[in-house]
Amino acid sequence: MLSPDKVSAHADEDWENAGAGDTIDVERLVAVVRRQWRIVAVCMGIFAILGLVYILTAVPKYTASTSVLIDRGNSQIANQMQASVAAALPIEDDASVLSEVELFKSDSIGLAVVDKLKLLDIPEFTSPARSPISMLRSLLNFRTWFASDDVAADDIDTLRHNAADKIVADMDVDRIGRSYALSISYTSTSPELASKIATSIAEAYLVDKLNSKYDATRRASEWLQERIDELKQKALDSDLAVQKFRTAHGLLSTGGQYQLLSDQQLSELTTQLIGAQADTARARAKYERVKSIIDNKRTDAIVTDVLDNSISNDLRKKYLEASKLEAEISARLGPDHVQAVRLRSEMAEYQRLMFEELNRIAESYQSELQVAQTREKSLQDSVTQASSVTAAAGETQVQLRELERTADTYRNLYQTFLARFQEATQQQSFPITDARIITRAQVPTAPSAPKKPLILALAMALGAAFGGAIGAFREYRDRFFRTGEQVRDVLSLEYIGHVPAIDAKEAGSGNKDPESVRGLQNGNGITNYVVNHPLSAFAETMRSAKIAVDMENTSTRCKVIGVISCLPGEGKSTIAVNLAQLLAMQGSRTLLIDADLRNPGATRAIGRHAEQGILEVLLEGRPLKDVLLLDNKTKLAFLPAVVKRRVPHSSDLLSSSIMVNMLDELKAHFDYIVLDLPPLGPVVDARAISPMLDASLAVIEWGRTSRRVVRTTFAVQPEVMQKCIGVVLNKVDTEKLKLYRSYGSGEYYYNRYSAYYHEA
């Protein structure tokens, strides 16, 4: 069981790992590359070989290119020659250029090239592809078995279209930059044929452009001719309808326009009425002016007719002279002088006569005003009468204008279509296209395919991708324990160390004691590896386990240690035997008990010759001293498990009071008791005996046992795992272990402290 300090340490480590997970772990990626680079290299090599085979066996192909310019200048010249406004559609945008590209891929171009070069006589265009699928399809076509040698017209047409499709498939049309030039490339196994077909494609394009323009113009001319005849008749009918309407309603021609008589009269009367109103206003102004002068007795006011009247002028002159003389006499002799009084009476007479003359002028102005008003009233009555007549004739005018608009419309359409018809007729006479060939195809001297460097690079890239996929899948499937960090992170248990995988031949033949049936037999040398190699990494890991046991149970005199694993075959028995050997070799009284009553691995390894064991002690009451085996070198005692028949209730037997009494008896004679327990996964024996344990040591096979199954199995065994001092990774491949190391881990510095180990 982990102490609180260890749990806290694991929590801190988990927090650090969680924070590191937010970014890309470059070190982990590098480690993945180091582990899987061989797979990637092998796949790259295989694909490179396949690429070389393809390069060596592929038929070389040659590509010839020609260039066509969509020339807008020719269209402008043609338009000038034709004096036409409607020119060929200029190419001004990308959509138009792409339309021209698609035109090269049309059936009309392909069939024209096939017919011009007689490509049906060339086997390349008539023979089917020699692939296994096409050959099988031809064999399954039963109609070809009984077909005659004569080729029908339908078959020839099919061959022509197939050849055209092949031309389109082997042709490549691209726009050159942002210009109006198009590059046409054709690829074939024959360089001469590639050049001919590329040139023929460009020429067929020009001919197709000419033909399409001629056909379009011809169709437009025919359509225009039909519309012209129709519009001509409609224009005549509309003009005739206008003329009949004019005659029926008495329309007269005045200044090029046709009006009703009432309209013309109304216009003239309105003009006269406006003049009469002006005359009336002028007469009223003159009369009111003279009237205001008379009413105000103003002798100094000026009136035009007074200035032209001699009587008024003489009276005014006399009035002024008398006024002047009166002023002088009054100033010299006084205003009451006889002469001054006489002069003032004369001035009054002159003034009376002047106003009498103004009254006569006012009477003439009044007469003029009355005449103007009478004339204005007469004209107003005439305008009113003419307006009523015009209002009554409004419907007639609306109909007339509608008929005139219809006639004008048909007349304009007729003239427009005549002009267009002349333009279309002229365009048929000038077969000028808006495209030309600017670069003719040359016979290629070097093959364009296969591109050997590109194919080889692509093959290697595909190999790398395939190998990377395999490596990624292997990494995804690699869900085993590889490092101590994984043990701590996944299981939250202490990592004791790892035990390298040992070859039986390198471990030695072991030792056998044939003279004594009570001695241990180490047949393959692995079971006593720590004895023969005390300075090895194997032995150092066992020492770490011993220290962990001692630190976990410092107050206990005899320590009962259970060695467990999750699955069978993980090397649990080997670890248990070597741990017991190490404890005994260090001078401790040590007993090894094979508690796996169903599959006694320790007994098969070192006590195969035993005839009695723990079952006889528990079931038959045999004395322990009669069944124990002893290693003469390390003084290790071993209680085997001789299974002569199936034990159906092994868990009950291990958890029985007899087993408890036996362990209590053994604790008085030994310092360490190591129990080789059954795996936790398949049976519950280890769980049953867990209350008797002081500590347990978990063994996990490196790179073979899934982390998920270990985590799940340990989670359902809380009684056993609470006493677990740590985990030992067994059968570790030290060379591969380097590939899983990370910076700062124990595996990273393994090469530095491996000098302390001596396997010899």
Coordinates of C-alpha atoms in Angstrom, one line a residue, residues 481 487 490-494 563-567 570 678-681 686-687 696-701 705-722 724 726-729:
F481 CA 3.8 -1.6 -19.7
V487 CA 3.4 1.8 -13.8
V490 CA -1.7 3.7 -14.5
L491 CA -1.6 1.7 -11.3
S492 CA -0.5 4.3 -8.8
L493 CA 1.9 1.7 -7.4
E494 CA 5.6 2.0 -6.7
V563 CA 4.4 -12.9 -5.3
I564 CA 1.4 -12.2 -7.7
S565 CA 0.8 -11.6 -11.3
C566 CA -2.3 -10.8 -13.4
L567 CA -2.0 -13.5 -16.0
E570 CA 4.5 -13.6 -16.8
P678 CA -1.7 -18.1 -8.4
P679 CA -2.4 -15.4 -10.9
L680 CA -5.1 -12.9 -9.9
G681 CA -7.0 -13.1 -13.1
A686 CA -4.5 -15.1 -4.0
R687 CA -7.4 -13.1 -2.7
S696 CA 2.8 -8.6 -1.9
L697 CA 5.0 -8.1 -5.0
A698 CA 3.3 -7.7 -8.4
V699 CA 5.0 -9.1 -11.5
I700 CA 4.0 -7.8 -15.0
E701 CA 5.5 -9.1 -18.2
T705 CA 0.4 -7.8 -20.7
S706 CA -2.2 -5.1 -21.4
R707 CA -2.4 -2.1 -19.1
R708 CA -6.1 -2.3 -19.2
V709 CA -6.3 -5.9 -18.0
V710 CA -3.8 -5.2 -15.2
R711 CA -5.7 -2.1 -14.1
T712 CA -9.0 -3.9 -14.1
T713 CA -7.7 -7.0 -12.4
F714 CA -5.9 -5.1 -9.7
A715 CA -9.0 -2.9 -9.1
V716 CA -11.1 -5.9 -8.2
Q717 CA -8.5 -7.2 -5.8
P718 CA -8.3 -4.5 -3.1
E719 CA -7.3 -6.8 -0.3
V720 CA -4.2 -7.9 -2.2
M721 CA -3.3 -4.5 -3.7
Q722 CA -3.4 -2.7 -0.3
C724 CA 1.4 -4.4 -2.6
G726 CA 5.4 -2.3 -5.9
V727 CA 5.7 -3.7 -9.4
V728 CA 8.5 -5.6 -11.1
L729 CA 8.5 -5.5 -14.9

